[in-house]
Short mmCIF file of C-alpha atoms and ligand atoms in Angstrom, two decimals:
data_model
loop_
_atom_site.label_atom_id
_atom_site.label_comp_id
_atom_site.label_asym_id
_atom_site.label_seq_id
_atom_site.Cartn_x
_atom_site.Cartn_y
_atom_site.Cartn_z
CA UNK V 889 -11.53 30.35 48.32
CA UNK V 890 -12.48 34.05 47.39
CA UNK V 891 -13.41 36.86 49.33
CA UNK V 892 -16.83 38.34 48.44
CA UNK V 893 -17.59 42.50 49.53
CA UNK V 894 -20.41 44.40 49.76
CA UNK V 895 -19.20 47.75 49.57
CA UNK V 896 -22.67 49.60 51.54
CA UNK V 897 -22.20 47.30 54.38
CA UNK V 898 -18.20 47.99 55.03
CA UNK V 899 -17.46 50.04 58.03
CA UNK V 900 -14.61 52.07 58.95
CA UNK V 901 -13.96 52.82 62.20
CA UNK V 902 -10.96 54.97 62.88
CA UNK V 903 -8.16 55.07 65.40
CA UNK V 904 -7.58 56.95 68.56
CA UNK V 905 -4.36 59.14 68.84
CA UNK V 906 -4.42 61.99 71.42
CA UNK V 907 -7.94 61.85 72.16
CA UNK V 908 -8.66 62.30 68.39
CA UNK V 909 -10.37 59.69 66.13
CA UNK V 910 -8.10 59.66 62.95
CA UNK V 911 -7.65 57.69 59.91
CA UNK V 912 -5.02 56.97 57.30
CA UNK V 913 -4.06 57.22 54.02
CA UNK V 914 -4.44 53.58 53.41
CA UNK V 915 -6.62 50.52 55.08
CA UNK V 916 -6.96 46.89 55.73
CA UNK V 917 -9.81 44.89 54.85
CA UNK V 918 -11.31 42.78 57.83
CA UNK V 919 -12.99 39.58 56.99
CA UNK V 920 -16.07 38.09 58.67
CA UNK V 921 -14.77 34.51 59.09
CA UNK V 922 -19.12 33.54 59.33
CA UNK V 923 -19.18 34.88 55.96
CA UNK V 924 -15.75 35.08 54.65
CA UNK V 925 -16.46 38.27 53.42
CA UNK V 926 -14.65 41.61 54.05
CA UNK V 927 -16.92 43.63 56.51
CA UNK V 928 -15.05 46.40 57.49
CA UNK V 929 -11.65 48.55 56.13
CA UNK V 930 -9.71 49.82 59.40
CA UNK V 931 -6.71 52.50 58.92
CA UNK V 932 -3.25 51.27 58.05
CA UNK V 933 -1.07 53.24 60.60
CA UNK V 934 1.83 54.95 59.06
CA UNK V 935 5.05 55.12 60.63
CA UNK V 936 4.46 58.67 61.38
CA UNK V 937 1.11 58.18 63.15
CA UNK V 938 2.67 55.50 65.08
CA UNK V 939 5.48 58.53 66.19
CA UNK V 940 2.20 60.39 66.92
CA UNK V 941 0.58 58.33 68.99
CA UNK V 942 3.67 57.44 71.10
CA UNK V 943 4.74 61.21 71.47
CA UNK V 944 1.17 61.90 72.74
CA UNK V 945 1.69 59.38 75.33
CA UNK V 946 4.87 60.71 76.28
CA UNK V 947 3.39 63.91 76.71
CA UNK V 948 0.27 62.65 78.80
CA UNK V 949 2.44 60.75 81.17
CA UNK V 950 3.96 63.82 82.69
CA UNK V 951 0.09 64.51 84.29
CA UNK V 952 -1.16 60.84 84.28
CA UNK V 953 1.76 59.47 86.50
CA UNK V 954 1.54 62.29 88.85
CA UNK V 955 -2.54 62.30 89.26
CA UNK V 956 -3.53 60.64 92.75
CA UNK V 957 -4.00 56.80 92.53
CA UNK V 958 -7.74 56.99 93.56
CA UNK V 959 -8.60 59.98 90.55
CA UNK V 960 -6.71 57.26 88.03
CA UNK V 961 -8.87 54.12 89.89
CA UNK V 962 -11.88 55.76 89.61
CA UNK V 963 -11.35 57.02 85.83
CA UNK V 964 -10.60 53.11 85.02
CA UNK V 965 -14.01 51.89 86.99
CA UNK V 966 -15.67 54.29 84.97
CA UNK V 967 -14.18 53.45 81.64
CA UNK V 968 -15.17 49.94 82.89
CA UNK V 969 -19.02 50.63 83.09
CA UNK V 970 -18.44 52.76 79.90
CA UNK V 971 -17.44 49.37 77.88
CA UNK V 972 -20.15 47.34 79.79
CA UNK V 973 -22.75 49.92 78.83
CA UNK V 974 -21.53 49.40 75.01
CA UNK V 975 -22.18 45.73 75.21
CA UNK V 976 -25.10 46.00 72.28
CA UNK V 977 -22.07 47.82 69.95
CA UNK V 978 -19.32 46.01 70.98
CA UNK V 979 -20.90 42.20 71.04
CA UNK V 980 -21.82 42.39 67.38
CA UNK V 981 -17.95 43.60 66.12
CA UNK V 982 -16.57 41.23 68.11
CA UNK V 983 -18.67 38.24 66.76
CA UNK V 984 -18.54 39.77 63.09
CA UNK V 985 -14.47 39.94 63.17
CA UNK V 986 -13.61 36.82 65.49
CA UNK V 987 -16.68 34.31 64.95
CA UNK V 988 -17.80 33.41 68.06
CA UNK V 989 -21.62 33.31 68.83
CA UNK V 990 -23.15 36.33 70.06
CA UNK V 991 -23.78 35.03 73.76
CA UNK V 992 -20.24 34.19 74.38
CA UNK V 993 -19.25 37.92 72.54
CA UNK V 994 -21.50 39.53 75.45
CA UNK V 995 -19.57 37.07 78.15
CA UNK V 996 -16.06 38.17 76.45
CA UNK V 997 -17.32 41.85 77.41
CA UNK V 998 -18.25 41.00 80.64
CA UNK V 999 -15.36 38.65 81.43
CA UNK V 1000 -12.99 41.78 80.47
CA UNK V 1001 -15.15 43.65 82.84
CA UNK V 1002 -14.85 41.27 85.72
CA UNK V 1003 -11.32 40.70 85.09
CA UNK V 1004 -10.44 44.79 84.84
CA UNK V 1005 -12.23 45.35 88.45
CA UNK V 1006 -10.14 42.48 89.60
CA UNK V 1007 -7.27 44.95 88.70
CA UNK V 1008 -8.73 47.88 90.31
CA UNK V 1009 -9.45 46.42 93.64
CA UNK V 1010 -5.41 45.38 93.97
CA UNK V 1011 -4.03 47.40 96.63
CA UNK V 1012 -0.67 49.29 95.56
CA UNK V 1013 0.22 50.83 98.85
CA UNK V 1014 3.87 50.83 98.95
CA UNK V 1015 5.64 48.01 101.09
CA UNK V 1016 7.62 49.22 104.09
CA UNK V 1017 10.58 47.14 105.00
CA UNK V 1018 11.88 49.51 107.78
CA UNK V 1019 10.42 51.75 110.01
CA UNK V 1020 12.35 52.81 112.89
CA UNK V 1021 13.46 55.84 114.65
CA UNK V 1022 16.75 55.41 112.54
CA UNK V 1023 15.33 54.58 109.33
CA UNK V 1024 12.62 54.51 107.09
CA UNK V 1025 13.04 51.83 104.21
CA UNK V 1026 10.18 51.12 101.66
CA UNK V 1027 9.56 49.89 98.26
CA UNK V 1028 7.35 51.92 96.16
CA UNK V 1029 5.64 51.20 92.44
CA UNK V 1030 6.68 53.32 89.97
CA UNK V 1031 4.88 53.33 86.59
CA UNK V 1032 7.33 52.70 83.47
CA UNK V 1033 6.47 55.07 80.90
CA UNK V 1034 4.75 54.23 77.50
CA UNK V 1035 3.31 50.95 76.78
CA UNK V 1036 3.17 49.34 73.87
CA UNK V 1037 0.60 46.79 73.70
CA UNK V 1038 0.10 44.28 71.10
CA UNK V 1039 -2.50 41.38 71.18
CA UNK V 1040 -3.98 38.38 69.44
CA UNK V 1041 -7.37 37.57 67.61
CA UNK V 1042 -8.90 35.04 69.91
CA UNK V 1043 -10.11 37.27 72.61
CA UNK V 1044 -9.92 41.17 70.73
CA UNK V 1045 -11.93 42.91 73.54
CA UNK V 1046 -10.80 40.79 77.11
CA UNK V 1047 -6.94 40.76 75.84
CA UNK V 1048 -7.42 44.55 74.96
CA UNK V 1049 -9.03 45.28 78.57
CA UNK V 1050 -6.19 42.73 80.02
CA UNK V 1051 -3.64 45.62 79.03
CA UNK V 1052 -5.37 48.97 79.26
CA UNK V 1053 -6.50 48.41 82.46
CA UNK V 1054 -3.40 47.53 84.49
CA UNK V 1055 -1.40 49.94 82.22
CA UNK V 1056 -3.13 53.05 83.12
CA UNK V 1057 -4.12 52.19 86.73
CA UNK V 1058 -0.77 51.96 87.81
CA UNK V 1059 0.07 55.24 86.30
CA UNK V 1060 1.45 54.51 82.52
CA UNK V 1061 0.13 55.46 79.14
CA UNK V 1062 -0.54 52.89 76.24
CA UNK V 1063 -0.38 52.65 72.54
CA UNK V 1064 -2.32 49.61 71.85
CA UNK V 1065 -2.46 47.58 68.52
CA UNK V 1066 -4.82 44.87 67.89
CA UNK V 1067 -4.54 41.63 65.60
CA UNK V 1068 -5.39 42.71 62.22
CA UNK V 1069 -7.49 40.12 61.97
CA UNK V 1070 -9.83 41.55 64.90
CA UNK V 1071 -9.27 45.58 64.78
CA UNK V 1072 -12.57 46.65 64.81
CA UNK V 1073 -13.90 46.20 68.68
CA UNK V 1074 -10.80 47.34 69.76
CA UNK V 1075 -10.57 50.41 67.88
CA UNK V 1076 -13.85 50.99 69.62
CA UNK V 1077 -12.69 50.75 72.98
CA UNK V 1078 -10.06 53.61 71.92
CA UNK V 1079 -13.43 55.61 71.03
CA UNK V 1080 -14.75 55.12 74.44
CA UNK V 1081 -11.26 55.46 76.31
CA UNK V 1082 -11.39 59.01 74.77
CA UNK V 1083 -14.64 59.70 76.41
CA UNK V 1084 -12.95 58.81 79.64
CA UNK V 1085 -9.12 59.78 80.26
CA UNK V 1086 -7.29 62.76 79.20
CA UNK V 1087 -5.87 62.54 75.75
CA UNK V 1088 -2.80 60.68 74.99
CA UNK V 1089 -3.07 58.27 77.95
CA UNK V 1090 -5.03 55.52 75.99
CA UNK V 1091 -4.26 55.36 71.98
CA UNK V 1092 -5.49 52.95 69.60
CA UNK V 1093 -3.75 52.25 66.50
CA UNK V 1094 -4.63 49.45 63.42
CA UNK V 1095 -2.25 48.15 61.47
CA UNK V 1096 -0.31 44.91 60.06
CA UNK V 1097 2.86 43.05 61.68
CA UNK V 1098 4.98 45.78 60.64
CA UNK V 1099 3.37 48.21 62.94
CA UNK V 1100 4.07 45.63 65.68
CA UNK V 1101 7.60 45.42 64.67
CA UNK V 1102 7.90 49.46 64.68
CA UNK V 1103 6.70 49.40 68.42
CA UNK V 1104 8.73 46.92 69.55
CA UNK V 1105 11.97 48.87 68.40
CA UNK V 1106 10.85 52.52 69.20
CA UNK V 1107 12.63 54.14 71.87
CA UNK V 1108 9.91 55.70 73.11
CA UNK V 1109 8.40 52.76 74.70
CA UNK V 1110 9.53 51.32 77.56
CA UNK V 1111 7.46 48.17 77.77
CA UNK V 1112 6.06 45.72 75.69
CA UNK V 1113 2.99 43.67 76.84
CA UNK V 1114 2.51 41.02 74.17
CA UNK V 1115 -0.45 38.32 73.81
CA UNK V 1116 0.23 36.29 70.86
CA UNK V 1117 2.51 33.15 69.33
CA UNK V 1118 5.83 31.96 70.30
CA UNK V 1119 7.76 32.98 67.28
CA UNK V 1120 6.50 36.31 67.34
CA UNK V 1121 7.27 36.48 70.74
CA UNK V 1122 10.73 35.81 70.29
CA UNK V 1123 11.32 38.07 67.72
CA UNK V 1124 9.78 41.00 70.42
CA UNK V 1125 12.18 39.99 72.74
CA UNK V 1126 15.46 40.30 70.23
CA UNK V 1127 13.68 43.90 68.72
CA UNK V 1128 13.14 45.03 72.51
CA UNK V 1129 16.61 45.16 73.57
CA UNK V 1130 17.83 48.14 71.98
CA UNK V 1131 16.35 50.56 75.08
CA UNK V 1132 15.67 47.41 77.45
CA UNK V 1133 12.17 47.10 77.07
CA UNK V 1134 10.38 45.30 79.81
CA UNK V 1135 8.33 42.77 78.48
CA UNK V 1136 5.54 40.42 79.26
CA UNK V 1137 4.99 37.51 76.69
CA UNK V 1138 1.57 35.84 76.89
CA UNK V 1139 2.45 33.62 74.44
CA UNK V 1140 1.03 30.06 73.08
CA UNK V 1141 0.41 26.71 74.99
CA UNK V 1142 -0.06 22.85 74.11
CA UNK V 1143 -1.66 22.09 77.48
CA UNK V 1144 -1.95 18.05 78.59
CA UNK V 1145 -4.81 17.10 80.20
CA UNK V 1146 -4.46 13.65 82.61
CA UNK V 1147 -7.32 11.92 83.26
CA UNK V 1148 -6.38 9.29 86.39
CA UNK V 1149 -7.80 5.89 86.78
CA UNK V 1150 -10.49 7.16 89.79
CA UNK V 1151 -12.04 9.70 87.44
CA UNK V 1152 -15.74 9.42 86.82
CA UNK V 1153 -16.02 9.78 82.69
CA UNK V 1154 -19.69 10.95 82.72
CA UNK V 1155 -18.88 13.61 85.24
CA UNK V 1156 -16.21 15.10 83.59
CA UNK V 1157 -17.08 14.54 80.20
CA UNK V 1158 -18.34 17.80 79.68
CA UNK V 1159 -15.59 19.85 81.37
CA UNK V 1160 -13.43 18.14 79.54
CA UNK V 1161 -14.98 18.71 76.53
CA UNK V 1162 -15.03 22.70 76.78
CA UNK V 1163 -11.92 22.66 78.08
CA UNK V 1164 -10.59 22.09 74.38
CA UNK V 1165 -13.58 23.22 72.06
CA UNK V 1166 -14.71 26.71 73.98
CA UNK V 1167 -13.86 29.47 71.24
CA UNK V 1168 -13.48 26.76 68.48
CA UNK V 1169 -10.21 25.62 70.21
CA UNK V 1170 -8.77 28.93 70.14
CA UNK V 1171 -7.64 29.62 73.32
CA UNK V 1172 -4.05 29.99 74.49
CA UNK V 1173 -4.67 27.84 77.94
CA UNK V 1174 -7.35 24.99 76.02
CA UNK V 1175 -6.66 21.70 76.88
CA UNK V 1176 -4.77 20.70 73.70
CA UNK V 1177 -3.48 17.12 74.64
CA UNK V 1178 -5.60 14.65 76.72
CA UNK V 1179 -3.86 11.41 78.24
CA UNK V 1180 -6.33 9.02 79.85
CA UNK V 1181 -5.86 5.83 82.03
CA UNK V 1182 -6.41 2.82 79.96
CA UNK V 1183 -8.49 1.09 82.06
CA UNK V 1184 -11.11 3.98 81.87
CA UNK V 1185 -10.54 5.15 77.98
CA UNK V 1186 -12.87 3.39 76.32
CA UNK V 1187 -15.21 4.98 78.77
CA UNK V 1188 -13.82 8.43 78.55
CA UNK V 1189 -14.04 8.64 74.43
CA UNK V 1190 -17.37 7.36 74.52
CA UNK V 1191 -18.50 10.31 76.59
CA UNK V 1192 -16.89 12.74 74.56
CA UNK V 1193 -18.38 11.38 71.61
CA UNK V 1194 -21.71 11.56 73.28
CA UNK V 1195 -21.34 14.88 74.37
CA UNK V 1196 -19.58 16.37 71.04
CA UNK V 1197 -22.67 15.61 69.10
CA UNK V 1198 -24.98 17.72 71.00
CA UNK V 1199 -23.17 20.40 70.10
CA UNK V 1200 -23.87 23.08 67.49
CA UNK V 1201 -21.42 24.73 65.10
CA UNK V 1202 -22.70 27.67 62.82
CA UNK V 1203 -22.38 31.54 62.46
CA UNK V 1204 -22.23 33.33 65.81
CA UNK V 1205 -25.51 35.55 65.17
CA UNK V 1206 -27.52 32.37 64.58
CA UNK V 1207 -29.23 31.71 68.04
CA UNK V 1208 -28.67 28.41 69.64
CA UNK V 1209 -24.88 27.90 68.03
CA UNK V 1210 -22.54 26.73 70.76
CA UNK V 1211 -19.42 27.27 68.22
CA UNK V 1212 -18.34 29.52 65.48
CA UNK V 1213 -16.19 29.58 62.64
CA UNK V 1214 -12.59 29.33 62.97
CA UNK V 1215 -11.00 33.17 62.80
CA UNK V 1216 -9.01 32.97 59.86
CA UNK V 1217 -7.96 31.37 56.32
CA UNK V 1218 -4.51 30.23 57.75
CA UNK V 1219 -5.84 28.37 60.49
CA UNK V 1220 -8.19 27.29 58.81
CA UNK V 1221 -5.82 25.46 56.66
CA UNK V 1222 -3.54 24.94 59.25
CA UNK V 1223 -5.84 22.50 60.74
CA UNK V 1224 -7.38 20.48 58.17
CA UNK V 1225 -3.51 20.22 56.93
CA UNK V 1226 -2.45 18.87 60.38
CA UNK V 1227 -5.60 16.44 60.78
CA UNK V 1228 -5.21 15.03 57.43
CA UNK V 1229 -1.38 14.60 57.87
CA UNK V 1230 -2.46 12.70 60.95
CA UNK V 1231 -4.43 10.17 59.34
CA UNK V 1232 -2.00 9.53 56.85
CA UNK V 1233 0.07 8.82 59.55
CA UNK V 1234 -2.35 5.89 61.02
CA UNK V 1235 -4.21 8.28 63.40
CA UNK V 1236 -7.85 7.03 63.76
CA UNK V 1237 -11.10 9.55 63.65
CA UNK V 1238 -12.94 8.66 66.55
CA UNK V 1239 -15.81 11.28 66.02
CA UNK V 1240 -16.25 14.34 63.33
CA UNK V 1241 -19.20 16.33 63.08
CA UNK V 1242 -21.24 17.08 60.02
CA UNK V 1243 -19.34 19.46 57.61
CA UNK V 1244 -21.05 22.51 57.56
CA UNK V 1245 -20.77 24.35 53.54
CA UNK V 1246 -18.90 27.39 52.55
CA UNK V 1247 -18.19 30.04 52.04
CA UNK V 1248 -18.06 30.23 56.07
CA UNK V 1249 -14.88 29.04 57.84
CA UNK V 1250 -16.38 26.31 59.64
CA UNK V 1251 -13.95 23.29 60.68
CA UNK V 1252 -16.04 20.20 62.36
CA UNK V 1253 -15.34 18.93 65.89
CA UNK V 1254 -12.68 16.44 65.40
CA UNK V 1255 -11.68 13.63 68.06
CA UNK V 1256 -8.59 11.42 66.97
CA UNK V 1257 -7.16 8.51 68.65
CA UNK V 1258 -4.10 6.38 67.65
CA UNK V 1259 -2.09 9.88 67.78
CA UNK V 1260 1.66 10.08 68.45
CA UNK V 1261 3.59 12.97 69.87
CA UNK V 1262 5.76 12.70 66.17
CA UNK V 1263 2.17 13.77 64.95
CA UNK V 1264 2.29 17.74 64.27
CA UNK V 1265 -1.95 17.23 66.10
CA UNK V 1266 0.52 16.49 69.55
CA UNK V 1267 3.53 18.25 68.93
CA UNK V 1268 2.36 21.62 67.84
CA UNK V 1269 -0.07 23.95 69.23
CA UNK V 1270 -3.68 23.29 67.69
CA UNK V 1271 -5.59 26.63 67.70
CA UNK V 1272 -8.56 24.76 66.44
CA UNK V 1273 -11.14 22.09 66.88
CA UNK V 1274 -9.20 18.98 67.09
CA UNK V 1275 -8.13 16.94 70.01
CA UNK V 1276 -5.94 13.42 70.22
CA UNK V 1277 -6.79 11.38 72.84
CA UNK V 1278 -4.28 9.10 74.14
CA UNK V 1279 -3.81 6.21 76.57
CA UNK V 1280 -1.51 5.51 79.52
CA UNK V 1281 -0.66 2.67 81.94
CA UNK V 1282 1.13 4.63 84.52
CA UNK V 1283 1.02 8.23 85.86
CA UNK V 1284 5.09 8.45 85.40
CA UNK V 1285 4.16 7.33 81.47
CA UNK V 1286 1.59 10.06 81.77
CA UNK V 1287 3.76 12.80 83.72
CA UNK V 1288 6.80 12.11 81.11
CA UNK V 1289 4.09 12.48 78.10
CA UNK V 1290 2.58 15.64 79.18
CA UNK V 1291 6.28 17.42 79.93
CA UNK V 1292 7.51 16.42 76.74
CA UNK V 1293 6.52 19.56 75.26
CA UNK V 1294 8.40 22.98 74.39
CA UNK V 1295 5.13 24.70 76.06
CA UNK V 1296 4.26 25.33 79.37
CA UNK V 1297 1.29 27.53 80.07
CA UNK V 1298 -1.11 25.20 81.89
CA UNK V 1299 -2.41 21.83 82.75
CA UNK V 1300 -4.68 19.63 84.39
CA UNK V 1301 -5.04 16.52 86.49
CA UNK V 1302 -8.88 14.52 86.82
CA UNK V 1303 -9.85 12.50 89.24
CA UNK V 1304 -11.90 11.56 92.19
CA UNK V 1305 -8.93 11.27 94.94
CA UNK V 1306 -8.33 15.21 94.73
CA UNK V 1307 -5.22 15.19 97.16
CA UNK V 1308 -3.45 12.56 94.56
CA UNK V 1309 -4.46 14.31 91.46
CA UNK V 1310 -3.25 17.52 93.27
CA UNK V 1311 0.20 15.83 93.90
CA UNK V 1312 0.19 14.85 90.17
CA UNK V 1313 -0.55 18.26 88.75
CA UNK V 1314 2.22 19.65 90.75
CA UNK V 1315 4.81 17.46 88.56
CA UNK V 1316 3.61 19.64 85.87
CA UNK V 1317 6.11 21.72 83.67
CA UNK V 1318 3.62 24.51 83.30
CA UNK V 1319 2.33 27.93 84.89
CA UNK V 1320 -0.84 26.71 85.96
CA UNK V 1321 -1.57 23.23 87.29
CA UNK V 1322 -5.56 22.57 87.57
CA UNK V 1323 -7.54 19.90 89.27
CA UNK V 1324 -10.83 18.55 87.72
CA UNK V 1325 -10.97 22.23 85.62
CA UNK V 1326 -8.79 23.68 82.75
CA UNK V 1327 -8.21 26.35 82.43
CA UNK V 1328 -9.05 27.89 85.88
CA UNK V 1329 -8.36 31.56 85.85
CA UNK V 1330 -9.45 34.62 88.06
CA UNK V 1331 -9.23 38.28 88.61
CA UNK V 1332 -6.31 38.07 91.70
CA UNK V 1333 -5.13 35.04 90.18
CA UNK V 1334 -1.67 35.42 88.30
CA UNK V 1335 -1.56 33.89 84.82
CA UNK V 1336 1.21 32.93 82.82
CA UNK V 1337 3.62 30.52 81.40
CA UNK V 1338 6.71 28.86 81.76
CA UNK V 1339 9.19 27.28 79.05
CA UNK V 1340 7.96 28.43 75.54
CA UNK V 1341 5.01 29.76 76.72
CA UNK V 1342 6.24 33.53 78.06
CA UNK V 1343 7.37 35.25 80.41
CA UNK V 1344 5.81 37.37 83.04
CA UNK V 1345 2.31 37.27 84.44
CA UNK V 1346 -1.08 38.96 84.10
CA UNK V 1347 -3.63 39.34 86.34
CA UNK V 1348 -3.72 39.92 90.33
CA UNK V 1349 -1.15 41.70 92.37
CA UNK V 1350 1.57 39.93 90.43
CA UNK V 1351 0.26 40.98 87.00
CA UNK V 1352 -0.25 44.86 88.25
CA UNK V 1353 3.77 45.08 89.04
CA UNK V 1354 4.50 44.01 86.10
CA UNK V 1355 3.44 47.27 84.93
CA UNK V 1356 5.87 49.01 87.45
CA UNK V 1357 9.59 49.28 88.34
CA UNK V 1358 10.63 49.13 91.94
CA UNK V 1359 12.14 52.57 93.91
CA UNK V 1360 13.27 51.75 97.01
CA UNK V 1361 13.29 54.91 99.37
CA UNK V 1362 15.53 54.45 101.98
CA UNK V 1363 15.58 57.19 104.31
CA UNK V 1364 18.28 57.76 107.33
CA UNK V 1365 16.28 59.97 110.01
CA UNK V 1366 19.33 61.77 111.18
CA UNK V 1367 20.89 64.38 109.08
P1 NAD L 1351 0.50 36.41 66.32
O1 NAD L 1351 1.94 36.21 67.13
O2 NAD L 1351 0.86 36.00 65.02
O3 NAD L 1351 0.35 37.61 66.20
C1 NAD L 1351 0.04 38.70 67.43
C2 NAD L 1351 0.34 39.95 67.39
O4 NAD L 1351 1.46 40.12 66.96
C3 NAD L 1351 -0.55 40.68 66.39
O5 NAD L 1351 -1.30 41.87 66.52
C4 NAD L 1351 0.50 40.73 65.06
O6 NAD L 1351 -0.10 41.48 64.61
C5 NAD L 1351 1.41 40.65 65.85
N1 NAD L 1351 2.77 41.02 65.39
C6 NAD L 1351 3.18 39.77 64.01
N2 NAD L 1351 4.29 40.05 63.90
C7 NAD L 1351 5.02 40.90 64.73
C8 NAD L 1351 6.56 41.10 65.14
N3 NAD L 1351 7.15 40.89 64.40
N4 NAD L 1351 6.83 42.16 65.83
C9 NAD L 1351 5.55 42.52 66.56
N5 NAD L 1351 4.25 42.32 66.86
C10 NAD L 1351 3.78 41.47 65.90
O7 NAD L 1351 -0.37 35.75 67.38
P2 NAD L 1351 -1.89 35.26 66.94
O8 NAD L 1351 -2.03 34.34 65.40
O9 NAD L 1351 -2.59 36.68 66.40
O10 NAD L 1351 -2.51 34.66 67.93
C11 NAD L 1351 -2.55 33.50 68.23
C12 NAD L 1351 -1.50 33.08 69.21
O11 NAD L 1351 -1.54 33.45 70.44
C13 NAD L 1351 -1.42 31.79 69.72
O12 NAD L 1351 -0.48 30.54 69.91
C14 NAD L 1351 -2.56 31.52 71.18
O13 NAD L 1351 -1.89 30.51 71.90
C15 NAD L 1351 -1.56 32.68 71.96
N6 NAD L 1351 -2.62 33.26 72.41
C16 NAD L 1351 -1.60 33.49 73.84
C17 NAD L 1351 -2.20 34.09 75.20
C18 NAD L 1351 -1.80 33.97 76.20
O14 NAD L 1351 -2.13 34.32 77.01
N7 NAD L 1351 -0.97 33.18 76.59
C19 NAD L 1351 -3.81 34.35 74.95
C20 NAD L 1351 -4.43 34.36 73.67
C21 NAD L 1351 -3.69 33.96 72.67
#
């Protein structure tokens, strides 16, 4: 597929380094997936510019980390309000670069504010372990220094705010690099940050994968907060060893959903559907494999098909659209190939929505039956609109299949006997074990994976603590 370009419409956002808007000698094209055309050119940050950004963040750290928490908190709250007030500008940028419908882009910005406020509500007081006439012992949370944040392309604003807010709230400074596929709205977040924070506290740079690698090996960065794929996460872990950087790795998932025999197919169909197909299936903690008790398997399949037929796919700028295009050409081809491969290996097409002609990267909603764990559509993380549905005969079999994955981000169990469903969910090998919902997140609820889905958590007090180190203050009260 060829990429077209209308030079007069192409925008050129800038990076934010030390509070200044900065371009660079060369640029990267950003593609609008609904048009498969370049709509923006962003700076390709040089190594020297990255050094500048890290030096600015190091310099700013001295005074920012010493700024009282209350002051930092009020600046972070002001920033969240500034981002919300910018929704009319930010939302179309998200839709252009990511593909999601405009209404969903607005929801993403609202969610970013909602989760951001959750972080600012967390109490960061020291934990006093002993306070006697003889001794005072307390655990204090200290900022780490410069945080390097690297994000993926599925929720550009949400993922960026999930890193900026906890990093600077706890007294760190940050250098943030969005995905080269979706850098535009994040660069705008950098510009907005320069209106609120002192220079150097929030720096946003754009570039390709090499820029991410330079960050992870840079001795001026004390922590990498990463959201992206498993293979990149492993490379980052190796590269970050040089100066023992702290890491949070929010990686991929291949979440299972288990529908028990007592579930009500008509009642749960919409939630099952959106558990998988929200954001065109490009959600780390989406329901990516579905196991249904054989007694209700036909009914669940029927209800999913009925629901899928009501969903509209199209350009995110068009009213009434539920699902936009897939974000990039690589995923577009990967999903198509995995579906074709599964069909050639014996999978059956339960439902496929009508094709939408190009040039946009539109993929149909695809429901498959007769799939097995040897097929890529089940074994690999399908970051796109395809779902394999498998029957099971007993719960032990369902749990064995659900846990047969290198990943462990989330998992769900669906049934009317909630106590029983919760007991089954507790046996899932995943960071999130959900009942009658998928996924389930909240600002005060830690979110993260086990096994190949990552290290550490985001959100809630535990998520905030990931941006700090422990200092134990132990005072003997007799001199
Ligand atoms: P990716 O790993 O290809 O890229 C993510 C980021 O890493 C990009 O900014 C990229 O430029 C950068 N990068 C690439 N190579 C690098 C290297 N060697 N060193 C440092 N940085 C490097 O992932 P993606 O395709 O952008 O995102 C999709 C993946 O992200 C999926 O697996 C999805 O499940 C996962 N994801 C996880 C979560 C979560 O919270 N667990 C959330 C969203 C997405």
